[in-house]
Short mmCIF file of C-alpha atoms in Angstrom, two decimals:
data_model
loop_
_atom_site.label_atom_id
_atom_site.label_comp_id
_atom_site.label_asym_id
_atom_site.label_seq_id
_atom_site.Cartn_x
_atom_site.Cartn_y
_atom_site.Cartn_z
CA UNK A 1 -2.40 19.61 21.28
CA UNK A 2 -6.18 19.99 21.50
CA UNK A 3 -8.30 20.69 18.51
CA UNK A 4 -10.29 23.26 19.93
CA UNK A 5 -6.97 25.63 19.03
CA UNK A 6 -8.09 24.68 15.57
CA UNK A 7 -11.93 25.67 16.28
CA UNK A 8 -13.06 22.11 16.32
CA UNK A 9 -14.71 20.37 19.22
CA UNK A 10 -13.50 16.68 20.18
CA UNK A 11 -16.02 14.49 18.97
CA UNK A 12 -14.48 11.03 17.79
CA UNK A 13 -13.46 9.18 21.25
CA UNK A 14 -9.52 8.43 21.51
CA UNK A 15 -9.99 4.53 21.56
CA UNK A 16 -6.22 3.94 19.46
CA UNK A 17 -3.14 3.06 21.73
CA UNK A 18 0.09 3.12 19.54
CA UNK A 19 -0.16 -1.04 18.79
CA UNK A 20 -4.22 -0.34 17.68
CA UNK A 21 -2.66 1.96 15.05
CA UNK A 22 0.62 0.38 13.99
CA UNK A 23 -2.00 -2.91 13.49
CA UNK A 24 -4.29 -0.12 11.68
CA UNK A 25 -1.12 0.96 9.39
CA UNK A 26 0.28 -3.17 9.21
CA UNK A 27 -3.64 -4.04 8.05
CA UNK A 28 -4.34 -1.33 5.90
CA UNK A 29 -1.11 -2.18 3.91
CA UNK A 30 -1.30 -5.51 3.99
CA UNK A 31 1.54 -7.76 4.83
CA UNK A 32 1.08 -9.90 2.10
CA UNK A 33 -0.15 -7.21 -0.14
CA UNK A 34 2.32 -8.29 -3.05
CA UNK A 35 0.91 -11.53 -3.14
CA UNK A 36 -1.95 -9.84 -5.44
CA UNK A 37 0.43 -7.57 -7.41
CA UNK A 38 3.37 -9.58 -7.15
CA UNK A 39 3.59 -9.79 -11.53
CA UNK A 40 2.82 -6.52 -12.21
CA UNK A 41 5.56 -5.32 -9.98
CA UNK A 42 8.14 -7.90 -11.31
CA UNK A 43 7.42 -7.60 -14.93
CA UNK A 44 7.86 -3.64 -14.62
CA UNK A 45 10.96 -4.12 -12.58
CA UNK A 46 12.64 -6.45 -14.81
CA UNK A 47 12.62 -9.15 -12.41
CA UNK A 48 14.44 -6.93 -9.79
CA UNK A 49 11.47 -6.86 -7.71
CA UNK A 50 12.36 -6.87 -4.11
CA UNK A 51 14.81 -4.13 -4.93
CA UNK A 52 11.68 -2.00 -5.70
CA UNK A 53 10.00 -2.57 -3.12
CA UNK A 54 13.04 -1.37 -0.86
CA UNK A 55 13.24 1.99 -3.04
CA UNK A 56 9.52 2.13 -2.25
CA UNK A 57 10.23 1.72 1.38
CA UNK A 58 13.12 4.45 1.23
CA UNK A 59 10.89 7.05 -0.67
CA UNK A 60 7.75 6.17 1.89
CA UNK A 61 10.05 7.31 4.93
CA UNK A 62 10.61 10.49 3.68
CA UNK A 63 7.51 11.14 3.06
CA UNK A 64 6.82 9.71 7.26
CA UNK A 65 8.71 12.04 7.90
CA UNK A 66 6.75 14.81 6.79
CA UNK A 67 3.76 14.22 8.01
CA UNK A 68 5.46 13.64 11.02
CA UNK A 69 6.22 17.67 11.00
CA UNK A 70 2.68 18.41 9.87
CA UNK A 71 0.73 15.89 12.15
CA UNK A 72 2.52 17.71 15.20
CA UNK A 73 1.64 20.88 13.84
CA UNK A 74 -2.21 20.14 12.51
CA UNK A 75 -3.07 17.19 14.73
CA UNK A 76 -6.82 17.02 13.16
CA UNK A 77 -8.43 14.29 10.61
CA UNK A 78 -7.79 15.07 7.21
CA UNK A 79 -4.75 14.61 6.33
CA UNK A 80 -2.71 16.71 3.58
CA UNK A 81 -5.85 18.35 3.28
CA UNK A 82 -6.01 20.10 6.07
CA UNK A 83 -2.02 20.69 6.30
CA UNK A 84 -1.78 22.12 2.56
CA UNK A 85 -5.32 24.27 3.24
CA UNK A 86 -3.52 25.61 6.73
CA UNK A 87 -0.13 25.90 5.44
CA UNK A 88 -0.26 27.30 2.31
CA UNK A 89 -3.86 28.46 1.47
CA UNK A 90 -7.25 26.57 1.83
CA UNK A 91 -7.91 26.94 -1.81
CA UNK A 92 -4.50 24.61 -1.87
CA UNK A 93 -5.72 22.76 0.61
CA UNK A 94 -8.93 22.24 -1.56
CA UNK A 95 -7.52 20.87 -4.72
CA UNK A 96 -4.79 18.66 -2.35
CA UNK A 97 -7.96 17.44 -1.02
CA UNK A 98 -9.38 17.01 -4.61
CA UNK A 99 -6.31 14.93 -5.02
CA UNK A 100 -6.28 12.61 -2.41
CA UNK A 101 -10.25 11.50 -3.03
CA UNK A 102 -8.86 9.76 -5.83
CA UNK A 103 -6.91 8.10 -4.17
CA UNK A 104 -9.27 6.90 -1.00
CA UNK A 105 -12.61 7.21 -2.52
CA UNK A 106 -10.87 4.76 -4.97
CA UNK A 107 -9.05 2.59 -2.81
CA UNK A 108 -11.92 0.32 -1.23
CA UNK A 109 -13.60 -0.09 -4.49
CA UNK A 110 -9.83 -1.26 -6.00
CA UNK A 111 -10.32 -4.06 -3.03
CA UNK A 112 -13.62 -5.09 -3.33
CA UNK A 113 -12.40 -5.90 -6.86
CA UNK A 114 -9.06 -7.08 -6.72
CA UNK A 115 -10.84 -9.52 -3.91
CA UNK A 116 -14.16 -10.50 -5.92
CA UNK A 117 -11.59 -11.67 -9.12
CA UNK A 118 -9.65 -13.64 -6.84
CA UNK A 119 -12.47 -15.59 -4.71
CA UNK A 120 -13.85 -15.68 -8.53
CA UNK A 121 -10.56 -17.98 -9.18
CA UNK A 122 -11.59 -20.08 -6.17
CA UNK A 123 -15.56 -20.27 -6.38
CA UNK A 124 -16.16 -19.68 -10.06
CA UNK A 125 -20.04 -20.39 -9.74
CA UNK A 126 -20.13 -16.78 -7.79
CA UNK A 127 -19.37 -14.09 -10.47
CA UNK A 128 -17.02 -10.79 -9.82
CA UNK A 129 -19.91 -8.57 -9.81
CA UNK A 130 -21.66 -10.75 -6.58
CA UNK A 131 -18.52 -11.05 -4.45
CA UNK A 132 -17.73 -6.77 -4.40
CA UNK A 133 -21.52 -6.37 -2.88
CA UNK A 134 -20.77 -9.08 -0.21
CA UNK A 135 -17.43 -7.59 0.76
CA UNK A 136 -18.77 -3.80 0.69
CA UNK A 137 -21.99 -4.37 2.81
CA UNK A 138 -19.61 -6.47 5.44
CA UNK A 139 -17.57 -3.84 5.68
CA UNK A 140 -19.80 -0.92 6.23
CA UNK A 141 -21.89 -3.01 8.51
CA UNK A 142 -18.69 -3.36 10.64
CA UNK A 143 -18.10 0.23 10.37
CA UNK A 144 -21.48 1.21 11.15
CA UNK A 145 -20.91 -0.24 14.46
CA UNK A 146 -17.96 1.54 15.33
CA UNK A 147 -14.40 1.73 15.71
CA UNK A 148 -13.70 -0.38 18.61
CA UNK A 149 -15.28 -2.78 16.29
CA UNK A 150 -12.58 -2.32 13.56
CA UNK A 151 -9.75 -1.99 16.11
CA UNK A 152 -10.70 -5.99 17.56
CA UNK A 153 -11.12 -7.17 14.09
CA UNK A 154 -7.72 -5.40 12.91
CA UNK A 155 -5.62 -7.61 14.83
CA UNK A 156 -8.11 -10.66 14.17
CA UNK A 157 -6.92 -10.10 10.55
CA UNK A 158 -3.18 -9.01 10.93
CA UNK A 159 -2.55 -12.37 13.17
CA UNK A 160 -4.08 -14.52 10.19
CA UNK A 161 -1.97 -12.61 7.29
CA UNK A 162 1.24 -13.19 9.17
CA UNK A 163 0.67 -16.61 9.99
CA UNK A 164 0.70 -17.21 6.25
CA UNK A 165 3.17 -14.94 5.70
CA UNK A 166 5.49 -17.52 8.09
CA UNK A 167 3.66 -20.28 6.13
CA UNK A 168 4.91 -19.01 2.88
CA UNK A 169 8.53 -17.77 3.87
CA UNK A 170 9.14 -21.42 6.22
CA UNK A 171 7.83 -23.78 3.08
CA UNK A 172 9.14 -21.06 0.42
CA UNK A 173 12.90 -21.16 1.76
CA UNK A 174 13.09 -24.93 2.49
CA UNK A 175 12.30 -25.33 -1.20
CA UNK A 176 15.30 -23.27 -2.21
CA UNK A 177 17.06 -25.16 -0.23
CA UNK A 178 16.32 -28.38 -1.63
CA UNK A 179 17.20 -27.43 -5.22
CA UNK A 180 13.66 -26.16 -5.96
CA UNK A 181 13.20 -22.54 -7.68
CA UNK A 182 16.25 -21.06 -9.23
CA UNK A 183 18.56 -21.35 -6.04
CA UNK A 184 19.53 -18.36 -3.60
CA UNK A 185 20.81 -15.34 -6.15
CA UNK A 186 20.88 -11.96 -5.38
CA UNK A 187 19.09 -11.17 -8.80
CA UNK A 188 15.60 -9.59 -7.24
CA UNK A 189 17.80 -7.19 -6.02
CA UNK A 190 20.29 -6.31 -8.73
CA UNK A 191 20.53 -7.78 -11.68
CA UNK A 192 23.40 -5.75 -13.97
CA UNK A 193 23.10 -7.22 -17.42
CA UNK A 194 19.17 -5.45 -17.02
CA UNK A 195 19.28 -2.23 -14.24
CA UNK A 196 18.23 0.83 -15.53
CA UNK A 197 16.84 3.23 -12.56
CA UNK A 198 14.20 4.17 -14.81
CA UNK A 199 13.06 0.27 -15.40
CA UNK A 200 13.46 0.57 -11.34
CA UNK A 201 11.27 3.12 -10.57
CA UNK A 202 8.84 1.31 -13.19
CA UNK A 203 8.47 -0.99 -10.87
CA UNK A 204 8.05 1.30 -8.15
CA UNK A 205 4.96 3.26 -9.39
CA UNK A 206 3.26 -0.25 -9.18
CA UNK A 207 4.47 -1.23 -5.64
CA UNK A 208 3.95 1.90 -4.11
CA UNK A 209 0.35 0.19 -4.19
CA UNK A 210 1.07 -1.99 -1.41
CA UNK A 211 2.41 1.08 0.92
CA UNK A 212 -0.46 2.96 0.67
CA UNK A 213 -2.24 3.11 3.92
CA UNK A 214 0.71 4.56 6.16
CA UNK A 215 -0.72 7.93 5.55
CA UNK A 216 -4.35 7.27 6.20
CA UNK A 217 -2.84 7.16 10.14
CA UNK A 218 -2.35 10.95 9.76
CA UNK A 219 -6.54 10.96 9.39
CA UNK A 220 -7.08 9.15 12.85
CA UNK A 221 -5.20 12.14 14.62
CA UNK A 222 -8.37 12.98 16.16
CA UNK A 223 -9.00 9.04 17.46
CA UNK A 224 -5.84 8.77 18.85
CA UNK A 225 -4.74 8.63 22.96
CA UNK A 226 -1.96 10.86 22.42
CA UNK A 227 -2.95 12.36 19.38
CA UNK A 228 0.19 13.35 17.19
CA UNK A 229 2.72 12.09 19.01
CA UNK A 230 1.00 8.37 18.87
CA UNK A 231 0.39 8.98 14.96
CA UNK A 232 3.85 9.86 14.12
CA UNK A 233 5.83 6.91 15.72
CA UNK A 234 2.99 4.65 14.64
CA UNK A 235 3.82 5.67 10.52
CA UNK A 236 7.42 5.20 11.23
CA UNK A 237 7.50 1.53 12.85
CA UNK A 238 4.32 0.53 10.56
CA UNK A 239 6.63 0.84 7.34
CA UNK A 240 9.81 -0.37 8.65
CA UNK A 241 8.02 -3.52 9.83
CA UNK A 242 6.00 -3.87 6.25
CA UNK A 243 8.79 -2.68 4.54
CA UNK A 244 11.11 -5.78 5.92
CA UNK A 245 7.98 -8.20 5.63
CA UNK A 246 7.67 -7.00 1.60
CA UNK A 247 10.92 -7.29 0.69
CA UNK A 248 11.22 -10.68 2.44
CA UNK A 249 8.13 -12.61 0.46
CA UNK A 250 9.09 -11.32 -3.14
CA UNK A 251 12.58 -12.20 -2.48
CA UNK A 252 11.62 -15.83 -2.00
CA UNK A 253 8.82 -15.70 -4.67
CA UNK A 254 11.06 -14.51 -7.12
CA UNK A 255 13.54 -17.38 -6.86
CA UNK A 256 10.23 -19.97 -6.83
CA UNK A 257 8.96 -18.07 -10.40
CA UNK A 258 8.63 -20.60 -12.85
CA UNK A 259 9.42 -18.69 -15.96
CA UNK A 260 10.75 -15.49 -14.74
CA UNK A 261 12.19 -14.04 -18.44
CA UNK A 262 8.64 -15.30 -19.53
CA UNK A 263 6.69 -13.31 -16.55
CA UNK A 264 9.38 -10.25 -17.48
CA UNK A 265 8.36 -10.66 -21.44
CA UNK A 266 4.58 -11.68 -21.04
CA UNK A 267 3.47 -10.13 -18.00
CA UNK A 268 0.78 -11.97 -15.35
CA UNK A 269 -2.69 -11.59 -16.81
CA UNK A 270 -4.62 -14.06 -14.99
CA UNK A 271 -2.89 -12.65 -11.61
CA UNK A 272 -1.63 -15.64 -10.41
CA UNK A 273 2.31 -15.44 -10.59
CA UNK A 274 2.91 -15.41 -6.73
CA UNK A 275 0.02 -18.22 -5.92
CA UNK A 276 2.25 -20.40 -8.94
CA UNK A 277 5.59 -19.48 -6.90
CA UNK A 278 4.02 -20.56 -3.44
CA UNK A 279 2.95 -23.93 -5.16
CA UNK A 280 6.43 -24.25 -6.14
CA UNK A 281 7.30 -24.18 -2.40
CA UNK A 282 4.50 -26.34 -1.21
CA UNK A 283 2.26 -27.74 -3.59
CA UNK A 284 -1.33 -27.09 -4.37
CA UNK A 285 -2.70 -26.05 -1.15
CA UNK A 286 -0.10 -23.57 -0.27
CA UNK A 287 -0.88 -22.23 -3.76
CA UNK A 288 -4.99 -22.07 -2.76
CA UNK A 289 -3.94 -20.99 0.98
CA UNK A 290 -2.39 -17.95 -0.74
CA UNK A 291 -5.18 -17.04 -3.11
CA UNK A 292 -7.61 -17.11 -0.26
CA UNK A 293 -5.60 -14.61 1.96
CA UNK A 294 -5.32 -12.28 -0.47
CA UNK A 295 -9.09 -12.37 -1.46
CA UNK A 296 -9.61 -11.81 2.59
CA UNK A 297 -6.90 -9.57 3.19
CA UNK A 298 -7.98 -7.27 0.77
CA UNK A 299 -11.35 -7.80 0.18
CA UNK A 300 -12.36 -7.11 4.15
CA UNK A 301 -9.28 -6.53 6.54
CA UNK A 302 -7.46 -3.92 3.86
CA UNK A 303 -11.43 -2.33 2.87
CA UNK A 304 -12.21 -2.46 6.30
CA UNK A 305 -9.89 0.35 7.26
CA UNK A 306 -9.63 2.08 4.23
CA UNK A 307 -13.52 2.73 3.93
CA UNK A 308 -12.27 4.45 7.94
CA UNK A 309 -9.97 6.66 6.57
CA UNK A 310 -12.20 7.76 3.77
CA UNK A 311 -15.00 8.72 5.95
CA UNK A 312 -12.70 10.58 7.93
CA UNK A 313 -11.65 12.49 5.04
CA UNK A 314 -15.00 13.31 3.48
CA UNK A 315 -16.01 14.46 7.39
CA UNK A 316 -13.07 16.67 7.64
CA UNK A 317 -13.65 18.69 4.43
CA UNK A 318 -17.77 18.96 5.09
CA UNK A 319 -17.38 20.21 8.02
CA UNK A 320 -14.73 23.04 6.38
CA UNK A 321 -17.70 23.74 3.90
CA UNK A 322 -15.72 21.98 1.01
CA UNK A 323 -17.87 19.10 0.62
CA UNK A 324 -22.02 18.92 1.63
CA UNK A 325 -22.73 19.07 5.52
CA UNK A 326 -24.37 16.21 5.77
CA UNK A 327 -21.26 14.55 5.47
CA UNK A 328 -19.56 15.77 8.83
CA UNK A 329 -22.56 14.32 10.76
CA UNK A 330 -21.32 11.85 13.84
CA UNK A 331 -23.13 9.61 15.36
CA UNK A 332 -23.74 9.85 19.11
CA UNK A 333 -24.43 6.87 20.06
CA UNK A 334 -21.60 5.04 17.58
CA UNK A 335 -18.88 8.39 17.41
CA UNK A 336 -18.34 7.77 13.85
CA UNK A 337 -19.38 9.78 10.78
CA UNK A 338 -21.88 7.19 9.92
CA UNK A 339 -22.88 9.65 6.43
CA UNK A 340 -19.73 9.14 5.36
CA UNK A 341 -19.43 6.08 5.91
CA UNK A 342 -22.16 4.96 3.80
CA UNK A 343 -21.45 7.36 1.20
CA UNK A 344 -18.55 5.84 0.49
CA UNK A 345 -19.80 2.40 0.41
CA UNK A 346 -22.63 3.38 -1.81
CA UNK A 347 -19.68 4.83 -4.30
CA UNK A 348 -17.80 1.96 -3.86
CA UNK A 349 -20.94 -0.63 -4.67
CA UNK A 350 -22.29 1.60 -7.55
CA UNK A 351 -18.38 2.43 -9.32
CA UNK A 352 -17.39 -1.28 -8.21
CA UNK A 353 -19.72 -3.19 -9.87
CA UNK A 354 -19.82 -0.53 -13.43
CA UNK A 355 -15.53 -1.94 -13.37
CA UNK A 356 -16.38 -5.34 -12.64
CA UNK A 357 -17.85 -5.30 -16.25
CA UNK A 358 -14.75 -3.84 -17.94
CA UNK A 359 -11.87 -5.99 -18.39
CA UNK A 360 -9.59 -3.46 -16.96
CA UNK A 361 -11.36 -2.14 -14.52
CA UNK A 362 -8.43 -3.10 -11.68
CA UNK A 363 -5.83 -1.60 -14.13
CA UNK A 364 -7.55 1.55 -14.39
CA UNK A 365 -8.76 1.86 -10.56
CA UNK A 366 -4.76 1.01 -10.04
CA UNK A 367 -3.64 3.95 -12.22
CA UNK A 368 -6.09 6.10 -9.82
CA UNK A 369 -5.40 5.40 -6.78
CA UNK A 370 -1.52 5.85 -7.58
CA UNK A 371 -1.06 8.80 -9.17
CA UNK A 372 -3.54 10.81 -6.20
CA UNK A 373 -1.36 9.57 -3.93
CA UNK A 374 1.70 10.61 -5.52
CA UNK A 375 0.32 14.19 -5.90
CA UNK A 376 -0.90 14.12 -2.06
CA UNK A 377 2.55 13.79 -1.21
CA UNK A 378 4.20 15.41 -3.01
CA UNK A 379 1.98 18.44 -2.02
CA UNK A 380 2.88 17.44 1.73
CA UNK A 381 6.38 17.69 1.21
CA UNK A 382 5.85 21.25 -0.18
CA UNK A 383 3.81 22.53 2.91
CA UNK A 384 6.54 21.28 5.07
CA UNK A 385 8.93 23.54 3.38
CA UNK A 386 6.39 26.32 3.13
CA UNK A 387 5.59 26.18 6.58
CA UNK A 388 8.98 26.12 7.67
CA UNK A 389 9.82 29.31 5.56
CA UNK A 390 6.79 30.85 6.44
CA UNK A 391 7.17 30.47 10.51
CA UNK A 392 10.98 32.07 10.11
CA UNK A 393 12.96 28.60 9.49
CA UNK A 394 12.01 27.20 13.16
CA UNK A 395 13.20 23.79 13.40
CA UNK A 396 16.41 22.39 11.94
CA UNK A 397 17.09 22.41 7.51
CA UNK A 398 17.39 18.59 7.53
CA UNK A 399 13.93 17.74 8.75
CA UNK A 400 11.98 20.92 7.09
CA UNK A 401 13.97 21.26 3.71
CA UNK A 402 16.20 18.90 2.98
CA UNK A 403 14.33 15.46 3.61
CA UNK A 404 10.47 17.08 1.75
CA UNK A 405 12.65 18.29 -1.14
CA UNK A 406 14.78 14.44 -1.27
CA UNK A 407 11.36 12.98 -1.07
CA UNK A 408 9.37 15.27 -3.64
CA UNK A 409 12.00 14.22 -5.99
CA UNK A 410 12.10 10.51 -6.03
CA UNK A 411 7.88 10.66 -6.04
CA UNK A 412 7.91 13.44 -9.28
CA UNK A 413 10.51 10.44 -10.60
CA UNK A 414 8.56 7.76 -9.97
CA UNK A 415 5.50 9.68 -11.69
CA UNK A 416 7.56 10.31 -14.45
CA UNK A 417 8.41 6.55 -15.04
CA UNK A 418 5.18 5.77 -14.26
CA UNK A 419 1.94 4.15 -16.24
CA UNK A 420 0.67 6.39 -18.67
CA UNK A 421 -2.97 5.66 -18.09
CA UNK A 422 -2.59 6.67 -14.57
CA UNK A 423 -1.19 10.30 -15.81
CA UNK A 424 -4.02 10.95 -18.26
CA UNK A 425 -6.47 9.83 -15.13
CA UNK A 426 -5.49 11.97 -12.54
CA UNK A 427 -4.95 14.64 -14.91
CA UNK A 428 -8.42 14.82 -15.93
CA UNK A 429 -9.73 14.71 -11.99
CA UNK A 430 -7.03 17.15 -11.32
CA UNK A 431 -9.01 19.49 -14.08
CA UNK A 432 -12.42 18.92 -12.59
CA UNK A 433 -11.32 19.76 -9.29
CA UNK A 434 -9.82 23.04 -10.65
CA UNK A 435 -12.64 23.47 -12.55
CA UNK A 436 -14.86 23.15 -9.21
CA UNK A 437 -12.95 25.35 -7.46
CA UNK A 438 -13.21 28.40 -10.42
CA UNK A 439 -17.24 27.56 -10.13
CA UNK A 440 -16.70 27.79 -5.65
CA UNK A 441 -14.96 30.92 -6.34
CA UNK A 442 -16.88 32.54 -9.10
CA UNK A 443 -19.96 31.65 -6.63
CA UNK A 444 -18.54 33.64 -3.77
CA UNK A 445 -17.92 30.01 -1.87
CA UNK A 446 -14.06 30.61 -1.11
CA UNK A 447 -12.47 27.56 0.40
CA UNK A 448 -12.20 28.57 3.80
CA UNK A 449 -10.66 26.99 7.13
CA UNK A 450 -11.19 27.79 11.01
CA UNK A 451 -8.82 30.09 12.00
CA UNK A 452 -6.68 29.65 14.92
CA UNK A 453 -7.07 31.83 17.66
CA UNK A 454 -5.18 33.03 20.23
CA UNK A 455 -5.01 31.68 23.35
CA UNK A 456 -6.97 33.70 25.04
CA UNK A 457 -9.44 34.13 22.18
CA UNK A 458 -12.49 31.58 22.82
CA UNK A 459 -12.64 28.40 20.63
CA UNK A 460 -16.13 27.80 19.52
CA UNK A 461 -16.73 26.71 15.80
CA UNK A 462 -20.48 26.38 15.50
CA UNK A 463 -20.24 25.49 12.04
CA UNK A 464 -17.45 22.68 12.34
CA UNK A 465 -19.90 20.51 14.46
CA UNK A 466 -23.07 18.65 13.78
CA UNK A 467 -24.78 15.57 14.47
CA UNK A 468 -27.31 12.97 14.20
#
């Protein structure tokens, strides 16, 4: 489907074949994204850890699945934003929108920290604060440049994190083997004298972390060869492959944990509970090796393609009049919203470096970027069941109602069971983006969306276009 139905004209060149974005979804995840939250996830789980992550995997599907249904019906960048705002209402659409910035404006800031504290561990002459500029101006420099750019390095990175994923998994299981660890069990995935769903889904709010990224697929719609069709198959075999890869590594780190009823009681302060479980399996280096990946992995090939998706966002609402104009500028000569682009990396630099001061800087940027997820989806869900009621129940009841309402369910659980910090957070943004919208109304600024003509009705949008 073209997005001139949608009063947009193509402008972003369709560079992604279905492998570019499945290695786009694979990257932006990170396959060996729990090496960096690997504690957290197992201290809130009570040890039960890869038996979160497969709830996690079960709860991401169904939400695939509806934007699946909304991607083939709004094939445009942004997102939930722009299926809530065309489903429902845009002033929905607005607040969903409001939502979600939490979670990507906050996402490659998150990196550039996580990554600066743990190339801090390694060179500990360089402070935090030094390391998030270096990874933000390498990524927006890459950006800048354009997205065939980020597609080559993409699969430069995935091909490095999955050769020490092998690494890991090869030396990790061998060790078992030979007596080391605490011997094959099938404790990270059930452990009786300890499950409680609620302790479960504890441990989900934290690993839903490392499946963020799926979604931000649903904002390339407009880069993609075959638009929604490509997007769609690409979220579905992008989280069953990082969904098997997940479960895989904390399985084997959890039987190499030194103390594990000492992780479960103390928790993993220092970060390093996975990087002491690889050195388990293969001494010091493996332990360094691991470190290093994750400082990479999330510092540049993870920050890489989320600082993408958020200047895909921030374009798609400027040019709907939501946000200011000069943010749904393209380049001509690069196609990418180069504004955007470096508004985001000036947020990330100025935001990054004020939480590299505070001691829980990644704790609270965590709680962030969670809980505006979890609202974005939940919304999602919603407009697929709005939608479906609202175009006379077209489509079949297990796709357009039953799976959205399944999947709003276990994410308003795993809210409920989640951090408390992140609540009160994305609470308070929630407020200021009501409060925003009161001032757009009072103002006589209604949200407002192209409307779909007919098909015989011309296309033009001279206010969804602009350039530099």
């Amino acid at each position: 489907m073209s997005i001139d139905k949608f009063g947009y004209r193509q402008q972003l060149r369709r560079e992604l074949r279905i492998r570019d974005l499945i290695a786009y979804g694979l990257v932006f995840m990170v396959v060996i994204a729990p090496f960096g939250i690997f504690g957290s996830v197992f201290q809130a789980s009570g040890g039960m850890i890869a038996l979160a992550y497969v709830v996690g995997a079960l709860a991401m599907i169904l939400t695939a699945s509806s934007y699946g249904v909304m991607v083939e019906k709004y094939p445009v960048a942004g997102s939930v934003y722009g299926y809530a705002g065309r489903a429902i209402a845009p002033a929905v659409g607005f607040l969903t929108g409001w939502a979600i910035l939490l979670d990507y404006v906050c996402i490659p800031l998150l990196l550039s920290l996580v990554a600066g504290a743990a190339m801090n561990s390694i060179v500990t002459s360089v402070p935090v604060w030094a390391w998030v500029i270096i990874f933000v101006l390498v990524n927006t420099v890459t950006n800048v440049l354009g997205i065939k750019t980020t597609k080559l390095l993409n699969w430069l990175f995935l091909a490095a994190e999955l050769i020490i994923l092998v690494i890991f998994l090869v030396f990790g299981l061998i060790a078992i083997a030979d007596g080391k660890g605490h011997g094959f069990s099938l404790d990270p995935f059930y452990n009786g004298t300890s499950f409680t769903w609620s302790l479960i889904l504890g441990g989900v709010s934290i690993g839903m972390l490392s499946y963020l990224g799926f979604d931000a697929l649903g904002l390339l719609a407009e880069d993609a060869a075959d638009g929604a069709r490509t997007v769609r198959r690409a979220m579905y075999l992008s989280l069953l492959v990082v969904a098997g890869l997940f479960v895989a590594q904390t399985y084997v780190a959890a039987l190499l944990v030194p103390d594990p009823a000492g992780l479960i009681a103390d928790g993993d302060a220092t970060g390093s509970a996975f990087y002491d479980a690889a050195e388990i399996a293969g001494g010091h280096w493996l332990g360094t090796l691991t470190a290093l990946a994750t400082a990479l992995a999330w510092g540049i090939a993870n920050n890489m393609v989320a600082q993408v998706a958020t200047s895909r966002l921030l374009m798609a609402m400027s040019r709907d009049g939501q946000l200011p104009t000069f943010l749904s500028r393209v380049s001509l000569a690069r196609s990418v919203p180069t504004n955007a682009i470096l508004t985001t990396a000036t947020i990330s630099l100025v935001v990054g470096l004020w939480m590299a001061s505070r001691e829980d800087g990644i704790t609270l940027m965590s709680a962030m970027v969670n809980f505006g997820a979890m609202i974005a989806f939940i919304v999602l869900h919603a407009c697929v069941v709005w939608e479906w009621i609202r175009t006379g129940r077209q489509g079949g009841a297990g796709r357009n109602l039953i799976v959205p309402v399944l999947g709003a369910a276990v994410l308003i659980a795993v809210i409920w069971n989640g951090n408390l910090l992140a609540q009160t957070v994305g609470l308070i943004w929630l407020a200021i983006g009501a409060i925003v919208l009161i001032v757009l109304l009072a103002t006589g600024r209604k949200p407002t969306l192209p409307e779909v003509p007919a098909d015989d009705e011309p296309t033009t949008n001279p206010t969804a276009v602009s350039h530099v």
